Tab-separated table of C-alpha atoms in Angstrom:
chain	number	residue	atom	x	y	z
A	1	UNK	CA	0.000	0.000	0.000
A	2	UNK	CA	2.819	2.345	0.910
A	3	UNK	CA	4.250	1.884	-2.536
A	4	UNK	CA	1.501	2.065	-4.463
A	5	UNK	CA	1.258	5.634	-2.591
A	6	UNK	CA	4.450	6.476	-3.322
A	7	UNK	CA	4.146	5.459	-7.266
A	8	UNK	CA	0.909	8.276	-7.034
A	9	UNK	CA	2.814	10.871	-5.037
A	10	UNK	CA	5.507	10.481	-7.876
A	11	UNK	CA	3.335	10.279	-10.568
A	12	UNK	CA	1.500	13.821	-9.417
A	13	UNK	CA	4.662	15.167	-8.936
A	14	UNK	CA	6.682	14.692	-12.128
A	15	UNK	CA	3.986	16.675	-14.243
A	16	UNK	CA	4.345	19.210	-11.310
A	17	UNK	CA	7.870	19.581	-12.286
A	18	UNK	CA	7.245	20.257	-15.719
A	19	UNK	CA	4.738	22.868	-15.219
A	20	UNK	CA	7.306	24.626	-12.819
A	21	UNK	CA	10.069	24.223	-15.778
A	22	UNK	CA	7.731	25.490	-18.311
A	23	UNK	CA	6.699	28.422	-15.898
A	24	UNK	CA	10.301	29.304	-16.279
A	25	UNK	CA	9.581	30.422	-19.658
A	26	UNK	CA	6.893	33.460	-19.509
A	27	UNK	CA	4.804	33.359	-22.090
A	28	UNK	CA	5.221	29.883	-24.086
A	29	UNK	CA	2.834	30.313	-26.420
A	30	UNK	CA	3.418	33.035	-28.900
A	31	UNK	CA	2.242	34.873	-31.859
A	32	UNK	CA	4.555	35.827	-34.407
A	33	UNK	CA	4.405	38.172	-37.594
A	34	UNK	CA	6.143	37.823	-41.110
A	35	UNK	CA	5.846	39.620	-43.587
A	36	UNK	CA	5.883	37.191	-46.541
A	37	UNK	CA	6.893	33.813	-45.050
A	38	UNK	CA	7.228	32.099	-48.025
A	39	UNK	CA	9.954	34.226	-49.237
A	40	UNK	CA	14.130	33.265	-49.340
A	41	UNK	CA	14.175	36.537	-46.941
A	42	UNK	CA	12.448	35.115	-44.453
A	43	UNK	CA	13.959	30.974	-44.545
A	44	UNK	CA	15.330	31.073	-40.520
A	45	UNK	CA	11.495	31.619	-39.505
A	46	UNK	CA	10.431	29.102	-41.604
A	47	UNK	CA	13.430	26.443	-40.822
A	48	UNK	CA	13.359	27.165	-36.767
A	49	UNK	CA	9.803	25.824	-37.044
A	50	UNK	CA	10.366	23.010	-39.502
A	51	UNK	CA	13.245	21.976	-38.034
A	52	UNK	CA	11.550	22.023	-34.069
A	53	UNK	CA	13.558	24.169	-32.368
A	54	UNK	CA	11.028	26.484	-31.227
A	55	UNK	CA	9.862	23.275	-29.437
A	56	UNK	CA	12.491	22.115	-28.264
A	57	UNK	CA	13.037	25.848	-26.539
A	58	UNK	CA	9.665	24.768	-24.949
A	59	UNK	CA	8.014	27.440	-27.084
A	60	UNK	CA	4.736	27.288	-28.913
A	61	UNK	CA	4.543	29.726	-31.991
A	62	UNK	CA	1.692	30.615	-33.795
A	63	UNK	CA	3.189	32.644	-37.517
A	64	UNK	CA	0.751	34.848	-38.447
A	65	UNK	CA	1.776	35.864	-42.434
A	66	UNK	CA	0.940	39.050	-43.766
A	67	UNK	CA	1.312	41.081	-47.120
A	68	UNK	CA	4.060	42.800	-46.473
A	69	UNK	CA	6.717	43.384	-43.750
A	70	UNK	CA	5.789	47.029	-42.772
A	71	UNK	CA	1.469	45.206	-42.164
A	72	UNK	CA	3.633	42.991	-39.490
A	73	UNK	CA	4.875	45.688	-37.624
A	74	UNK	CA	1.844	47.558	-37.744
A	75	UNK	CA	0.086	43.915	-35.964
A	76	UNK	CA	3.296	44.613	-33.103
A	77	UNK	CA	2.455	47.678	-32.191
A	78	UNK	CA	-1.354	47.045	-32.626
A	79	UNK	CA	-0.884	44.251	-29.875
A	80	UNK	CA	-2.195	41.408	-31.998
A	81	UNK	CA	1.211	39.548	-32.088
A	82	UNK	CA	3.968	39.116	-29.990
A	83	UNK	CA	7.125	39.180	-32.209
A	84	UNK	CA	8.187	40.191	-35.603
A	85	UNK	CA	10.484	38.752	-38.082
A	86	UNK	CA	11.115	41.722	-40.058
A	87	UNK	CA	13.214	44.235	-41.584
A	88	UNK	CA	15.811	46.070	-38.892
A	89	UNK	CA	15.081	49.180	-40.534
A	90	UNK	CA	11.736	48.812	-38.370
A	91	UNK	CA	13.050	49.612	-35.074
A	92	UNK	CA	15.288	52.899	-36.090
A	93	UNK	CA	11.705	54.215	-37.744
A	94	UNK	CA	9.751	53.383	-34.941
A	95	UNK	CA	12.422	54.962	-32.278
A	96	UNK	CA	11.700	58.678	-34.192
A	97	UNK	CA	8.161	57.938	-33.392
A	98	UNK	CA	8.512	57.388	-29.975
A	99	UNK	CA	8.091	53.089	-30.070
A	100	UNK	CA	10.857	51.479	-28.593
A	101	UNK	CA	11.263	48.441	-31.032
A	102	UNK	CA	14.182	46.188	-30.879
A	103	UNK	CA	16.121	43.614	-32.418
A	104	UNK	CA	17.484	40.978	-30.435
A	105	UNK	CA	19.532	38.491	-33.218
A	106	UNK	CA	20.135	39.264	-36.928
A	107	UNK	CA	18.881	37.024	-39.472
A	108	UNK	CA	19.585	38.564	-42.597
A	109	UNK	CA	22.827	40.697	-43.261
A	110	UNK	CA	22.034	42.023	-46.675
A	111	UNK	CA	18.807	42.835	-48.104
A	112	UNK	CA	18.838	40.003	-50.303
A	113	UNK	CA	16.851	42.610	-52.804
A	114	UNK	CA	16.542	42.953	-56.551
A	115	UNK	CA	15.232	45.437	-58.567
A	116	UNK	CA	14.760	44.478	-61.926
A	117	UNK	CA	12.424	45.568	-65.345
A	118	UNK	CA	10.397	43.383	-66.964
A	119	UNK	CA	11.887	42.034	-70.548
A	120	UNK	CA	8.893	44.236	-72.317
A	121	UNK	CA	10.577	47.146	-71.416
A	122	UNK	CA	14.137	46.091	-71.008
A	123	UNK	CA	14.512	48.907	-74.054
A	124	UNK	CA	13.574	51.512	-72.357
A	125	UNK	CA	14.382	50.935	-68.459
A	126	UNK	CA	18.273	50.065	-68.757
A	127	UNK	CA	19.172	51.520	-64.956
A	128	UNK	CA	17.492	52.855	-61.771
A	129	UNK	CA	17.483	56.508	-63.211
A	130	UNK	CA	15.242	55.380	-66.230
A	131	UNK	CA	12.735	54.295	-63.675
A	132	UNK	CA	10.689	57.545	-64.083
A	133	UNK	CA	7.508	56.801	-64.449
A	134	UNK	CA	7.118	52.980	-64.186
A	135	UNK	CA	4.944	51.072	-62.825
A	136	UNK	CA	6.747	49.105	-59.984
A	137	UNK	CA	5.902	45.630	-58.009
A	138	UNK	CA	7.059	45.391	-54.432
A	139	UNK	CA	5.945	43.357	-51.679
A	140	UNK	CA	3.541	45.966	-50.209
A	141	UNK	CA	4.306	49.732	-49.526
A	142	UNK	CA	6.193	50.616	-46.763
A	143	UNK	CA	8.066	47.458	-46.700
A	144	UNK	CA	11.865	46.456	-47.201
A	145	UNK	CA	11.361	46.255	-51.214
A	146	UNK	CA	9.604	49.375	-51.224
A	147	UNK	CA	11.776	51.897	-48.805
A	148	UNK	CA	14.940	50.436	-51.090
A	149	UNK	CA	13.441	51.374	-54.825
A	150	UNK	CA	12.862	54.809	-52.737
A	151	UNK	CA	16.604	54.963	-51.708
A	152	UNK	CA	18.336	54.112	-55.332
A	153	UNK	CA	15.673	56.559	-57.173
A	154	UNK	CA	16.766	59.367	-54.514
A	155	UNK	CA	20.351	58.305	-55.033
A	156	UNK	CA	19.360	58.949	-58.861
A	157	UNK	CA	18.003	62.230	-58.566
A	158	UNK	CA	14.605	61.243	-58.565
A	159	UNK	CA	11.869	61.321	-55.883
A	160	UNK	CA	10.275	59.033	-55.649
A	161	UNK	CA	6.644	60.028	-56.376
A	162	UNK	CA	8.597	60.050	-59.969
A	163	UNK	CA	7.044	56.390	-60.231
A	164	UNK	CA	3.974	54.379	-59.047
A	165	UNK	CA	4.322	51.479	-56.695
A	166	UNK	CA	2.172	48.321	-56.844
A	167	UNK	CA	1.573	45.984	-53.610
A	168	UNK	CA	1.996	42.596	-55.718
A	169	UNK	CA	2.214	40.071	-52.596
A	170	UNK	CA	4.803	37.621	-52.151
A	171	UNK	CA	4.447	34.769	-54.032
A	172	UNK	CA	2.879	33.810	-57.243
A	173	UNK	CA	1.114	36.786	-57.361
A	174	UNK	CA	3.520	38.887	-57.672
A	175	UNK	CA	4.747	36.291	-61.062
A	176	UNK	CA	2.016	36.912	-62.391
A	177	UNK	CA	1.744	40.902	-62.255
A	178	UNK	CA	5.172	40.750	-64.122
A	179	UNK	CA	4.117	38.552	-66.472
A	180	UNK	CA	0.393	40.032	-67.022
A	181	UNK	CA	2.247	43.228	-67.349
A	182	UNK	CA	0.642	45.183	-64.628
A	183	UNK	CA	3.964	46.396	-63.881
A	184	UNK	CA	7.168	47.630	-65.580
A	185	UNK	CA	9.673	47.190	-62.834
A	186	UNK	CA	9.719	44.691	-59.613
A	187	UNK	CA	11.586	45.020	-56.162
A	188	UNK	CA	11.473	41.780	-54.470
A	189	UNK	CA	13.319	38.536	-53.012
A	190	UNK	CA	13.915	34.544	-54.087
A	191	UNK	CA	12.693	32.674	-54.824
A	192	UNK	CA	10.321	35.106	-56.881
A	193	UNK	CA	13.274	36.818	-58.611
A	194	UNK	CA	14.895	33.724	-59.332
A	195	UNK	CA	11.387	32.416	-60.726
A	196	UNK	CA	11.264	35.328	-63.099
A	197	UNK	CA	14.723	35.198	-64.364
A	198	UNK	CA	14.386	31.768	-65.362
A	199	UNK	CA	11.202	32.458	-67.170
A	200	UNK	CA	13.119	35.316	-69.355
A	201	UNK	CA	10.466	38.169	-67.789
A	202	UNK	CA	13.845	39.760	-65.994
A	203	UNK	CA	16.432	41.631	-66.093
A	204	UNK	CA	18.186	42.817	-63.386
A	205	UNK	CA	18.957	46.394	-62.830
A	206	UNK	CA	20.541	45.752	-58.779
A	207	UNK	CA	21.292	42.587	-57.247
A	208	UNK	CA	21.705	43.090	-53.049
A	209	UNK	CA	21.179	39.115	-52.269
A	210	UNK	CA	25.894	39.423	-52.167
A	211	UNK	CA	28.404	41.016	-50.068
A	212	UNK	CA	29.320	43.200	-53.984
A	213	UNK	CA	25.830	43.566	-54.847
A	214	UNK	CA	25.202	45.026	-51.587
A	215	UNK	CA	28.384	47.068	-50.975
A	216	UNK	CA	27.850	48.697	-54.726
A	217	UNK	CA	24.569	49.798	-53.810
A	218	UNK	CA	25.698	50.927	-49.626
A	219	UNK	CA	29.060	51.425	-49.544
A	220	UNK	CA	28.863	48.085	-46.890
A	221	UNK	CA	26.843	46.263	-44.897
A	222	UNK	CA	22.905	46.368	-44.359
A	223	UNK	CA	21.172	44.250	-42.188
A	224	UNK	CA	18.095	42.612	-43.007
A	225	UNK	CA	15.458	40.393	-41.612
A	226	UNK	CA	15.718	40.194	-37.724
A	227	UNK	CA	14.011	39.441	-34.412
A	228	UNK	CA	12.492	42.045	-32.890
A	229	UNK	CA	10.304	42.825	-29.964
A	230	UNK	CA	9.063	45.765	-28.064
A	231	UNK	CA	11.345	46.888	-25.206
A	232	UNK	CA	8.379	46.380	-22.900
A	233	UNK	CA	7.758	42.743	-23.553
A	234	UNK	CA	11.509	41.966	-23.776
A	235	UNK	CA	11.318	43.496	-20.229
A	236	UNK	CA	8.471	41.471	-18.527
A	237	UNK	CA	9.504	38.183	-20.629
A	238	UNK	CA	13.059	37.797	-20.896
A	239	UNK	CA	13.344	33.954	-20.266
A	240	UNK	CA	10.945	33.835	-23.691
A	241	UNK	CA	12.889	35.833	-25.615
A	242	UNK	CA	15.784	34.043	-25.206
A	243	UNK	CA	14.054	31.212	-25.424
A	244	UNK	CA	13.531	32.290	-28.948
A	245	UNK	CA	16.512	33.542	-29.593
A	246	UNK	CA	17.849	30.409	-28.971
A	247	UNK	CA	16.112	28.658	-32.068
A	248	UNK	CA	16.965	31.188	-33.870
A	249	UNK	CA	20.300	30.474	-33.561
A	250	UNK	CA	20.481	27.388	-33.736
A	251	UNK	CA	18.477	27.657	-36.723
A	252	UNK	CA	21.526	30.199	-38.698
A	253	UNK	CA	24.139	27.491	-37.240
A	254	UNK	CA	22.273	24.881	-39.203
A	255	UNK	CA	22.148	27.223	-42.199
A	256	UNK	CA	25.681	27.827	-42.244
A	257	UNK	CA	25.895	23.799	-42.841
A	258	UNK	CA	23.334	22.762	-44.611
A	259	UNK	CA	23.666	21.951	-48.036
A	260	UNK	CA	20.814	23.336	-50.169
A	261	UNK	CA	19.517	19.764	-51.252
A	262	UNK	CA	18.633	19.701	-47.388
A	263	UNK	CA	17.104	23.398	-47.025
A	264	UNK	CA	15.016	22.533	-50.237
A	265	UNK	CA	13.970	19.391	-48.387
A	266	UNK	CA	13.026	21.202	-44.738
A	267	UNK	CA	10.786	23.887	-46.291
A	268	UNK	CA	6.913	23.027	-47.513
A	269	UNK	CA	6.784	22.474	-51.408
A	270	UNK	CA	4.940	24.897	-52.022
A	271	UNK	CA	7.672	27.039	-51.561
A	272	UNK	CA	9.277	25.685	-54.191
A	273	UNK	CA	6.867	27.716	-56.476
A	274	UNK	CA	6.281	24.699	-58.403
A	275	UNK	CA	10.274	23.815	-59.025
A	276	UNK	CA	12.469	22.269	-56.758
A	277	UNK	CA	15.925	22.608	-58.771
A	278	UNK	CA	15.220	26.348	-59.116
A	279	UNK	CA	14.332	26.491	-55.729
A	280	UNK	CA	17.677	25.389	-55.105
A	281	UNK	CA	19.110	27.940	-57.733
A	282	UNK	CA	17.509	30.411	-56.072
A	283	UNK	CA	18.726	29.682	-52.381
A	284	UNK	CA	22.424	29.459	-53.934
A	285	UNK	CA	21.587	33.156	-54.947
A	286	UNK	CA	20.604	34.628	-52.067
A	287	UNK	CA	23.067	32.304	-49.341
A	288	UNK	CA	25.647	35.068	-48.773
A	289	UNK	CA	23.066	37.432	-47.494
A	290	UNK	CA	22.272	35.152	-44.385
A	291	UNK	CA	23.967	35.969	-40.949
A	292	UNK	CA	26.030	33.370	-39.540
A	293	UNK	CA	26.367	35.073	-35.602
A	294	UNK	CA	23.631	37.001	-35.711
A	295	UNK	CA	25.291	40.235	-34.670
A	296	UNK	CA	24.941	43.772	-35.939
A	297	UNK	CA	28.017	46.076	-35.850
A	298	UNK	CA	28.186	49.642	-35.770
A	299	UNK	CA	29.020	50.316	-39.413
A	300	UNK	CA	25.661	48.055	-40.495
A	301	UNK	CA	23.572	50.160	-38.256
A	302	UNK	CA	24.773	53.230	-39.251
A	303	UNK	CA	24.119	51.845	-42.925
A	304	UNK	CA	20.555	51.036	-42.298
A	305	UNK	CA	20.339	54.479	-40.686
A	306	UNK	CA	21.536	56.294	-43.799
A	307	UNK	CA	18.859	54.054	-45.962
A	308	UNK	CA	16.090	55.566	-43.676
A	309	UNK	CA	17.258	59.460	-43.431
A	310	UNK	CA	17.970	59.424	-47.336
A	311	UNK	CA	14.042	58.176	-47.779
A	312	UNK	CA	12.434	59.830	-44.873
A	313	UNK	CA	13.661	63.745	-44.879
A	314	UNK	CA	11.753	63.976	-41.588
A	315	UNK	CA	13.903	61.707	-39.566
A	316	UNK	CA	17.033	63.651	-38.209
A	317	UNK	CA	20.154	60.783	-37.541
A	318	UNK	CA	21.207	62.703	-34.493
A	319	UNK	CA	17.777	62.184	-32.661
A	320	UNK	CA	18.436	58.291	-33.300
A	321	UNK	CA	20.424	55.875	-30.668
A	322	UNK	CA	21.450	53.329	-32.511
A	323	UNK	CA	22.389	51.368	-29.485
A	324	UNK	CA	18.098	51.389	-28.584
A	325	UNK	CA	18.181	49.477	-31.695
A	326	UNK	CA	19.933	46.217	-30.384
A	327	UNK	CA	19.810	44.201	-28.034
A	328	UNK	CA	22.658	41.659	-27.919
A	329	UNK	CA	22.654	40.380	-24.718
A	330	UNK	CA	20.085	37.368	-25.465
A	331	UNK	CA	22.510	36.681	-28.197
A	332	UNK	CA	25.608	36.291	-26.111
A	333	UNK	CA	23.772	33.796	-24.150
A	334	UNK	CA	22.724	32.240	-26.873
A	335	UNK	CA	26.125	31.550	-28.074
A	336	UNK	CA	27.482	30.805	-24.568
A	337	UNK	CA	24.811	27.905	-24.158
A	338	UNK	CA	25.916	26.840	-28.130
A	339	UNK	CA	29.631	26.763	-28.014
């Protein structure tokens, strides 16, 4: 009898245990916004939760994909999600209007970008300053795609209210606007890029998915896709954001490794936009542009900085802290626990 009490008591108190680990973590079950999931941009989101580690960080994440990276941030600061992966431009805008947004690990440390015109008018549009009055594709305005058209037309002597910008999605849809001919010009990411250019509706004008690409266009660096958070829920949930910093990671460890045959094989199929091999071709493409210690120096910041005051007028670079903008501390315990 004794031991048959003793096999209850112990029974009762191992699930006890785990519901005191798991209270370790704040807030294990978690929304989290994308901008585009399907695209090359965004692969550490999408092979963190393939690949389980936001389980096995005793996290359960709920992705909620929208149109367009700048429609996730807006869900952030709206309160309807807990996290964004997005661009790290996000958190120097949102400092000038009084959000404190920031980034806690780097995903992404070139924009992985391309702006290219459509082969019907390949003629005409032969660089970024013949972009005057086009018709142009991005992901949805106010996103990554759209700020950088903004920043190469300026850098062109153009404004740009010179051209017309079209939210064309993310995927397929934004194929088929270049080949409908609904637009002239495109700004966007693999593996649509890559989809296009193998179809002959392409040609590229600026390539930022490699370290020349992106230095040609910046002068450097210029971080990407990233983590981010608002300061006050980094605050009241630290355990859970490293928690998810963790995976992350883990996840751009894995990257650094993997051969594309295996990313190809860890994302859904229908990210393959209907061809594996050029899926492949396309993550080749873009590979340089993903971090591989998911830090952000000085010099990128200050980059990303210039990218925003050269589009925005109204934002003054002295008001911004760049240090407000990072948070690197989850980061170095991330590696700590790693290596």
């Amino acid at each position: 009898m004794k031991m048959r009490t003793l096999l209850l008591a112990a029974s009762l108190l191992i699930p006890a245990l785990g519901a005191a680990q798991a209270g370790e973590i704040e807030k294990p079950n978690l929304t989290l916004g994308v901008g585009g999931k399907p695209l090359l941009y965004y692969l550490p989101l999408t092979l963190a939760e393939r690949l389980g580690y936001f389980k096995d960080e005793g996290l359960t994440v709920e992705i909620n994909d929208f149109g367009g990276g700048s429609k996730s941030l807006q869900a952030l600061i709206g309160g309807s999600v807990d996290a964004v992966t997005g661009a790290y431009e996000h958190t120097i805008r949102m400092q000038d209007k009084k959000q404190d947004i920031r980034a806690v690990i780097d995903l992404g440390r070139y924009p992985g970008i391309v702006v290219g015109v459509s082969k019907r008018k390949a003629d005409t549009i032969k660089s970024v300053a013949d972009l005057k009055g086009a018709k142009i594709g991005v992901t949805a305005p106010g996103s990554s795609t759209y700020i950088l058209v903004q920043y190469l037309m300026i850098k062109n002597g153009m404004s740009p209210d010179d051209a017309s910008f079209i939210g064309v999605g993310s995927g397929a849809s934004a194929v088929a606007a270049m080949q409908k001919g609904e637009i002239d010009a495109i700004s966007h990411l693999d593996p649509v890029i890559s989809k296009l250019q193998d179809m002959g509706e392409l040609t590229v004008l600026v390539d930022t998915r490699t370290t020349a690409g992106t230095e040609a266009v910046f002068g450097g660096m210029n971080p990407a896709a990233v983590l981010y958070f608002k300061e006050s829920f980094i605050k009241a949930n630290p355990n859970t954001v490293q928690a998810l910093t963790n995976a992350f990671y883990k996840t751009l460890k894995w990257l650094e490794k993997a051969t594309p045959e295996e990313v190809a094989a860890t994302v859904p199929q229908e990210y393959w936009l209907g061809d594996k091999d050029l899926y492949i071709k396309a993550f080749n493409a873009t590979r340089e542009a993903y971090s591989t210690d998911g830090n952000i120096n000085e010099a990128s910041m200050k980059s990303a900085l210039n990218l925003i005051a050269t589009t925005d007028p109204k934002i003054d670079p002295a008001k911004i802290d760049l240090s407000k903008t990072f948070d690197g501390s989850f980061l170095a315990k991330a590696k700590a626990a790693t290596n």
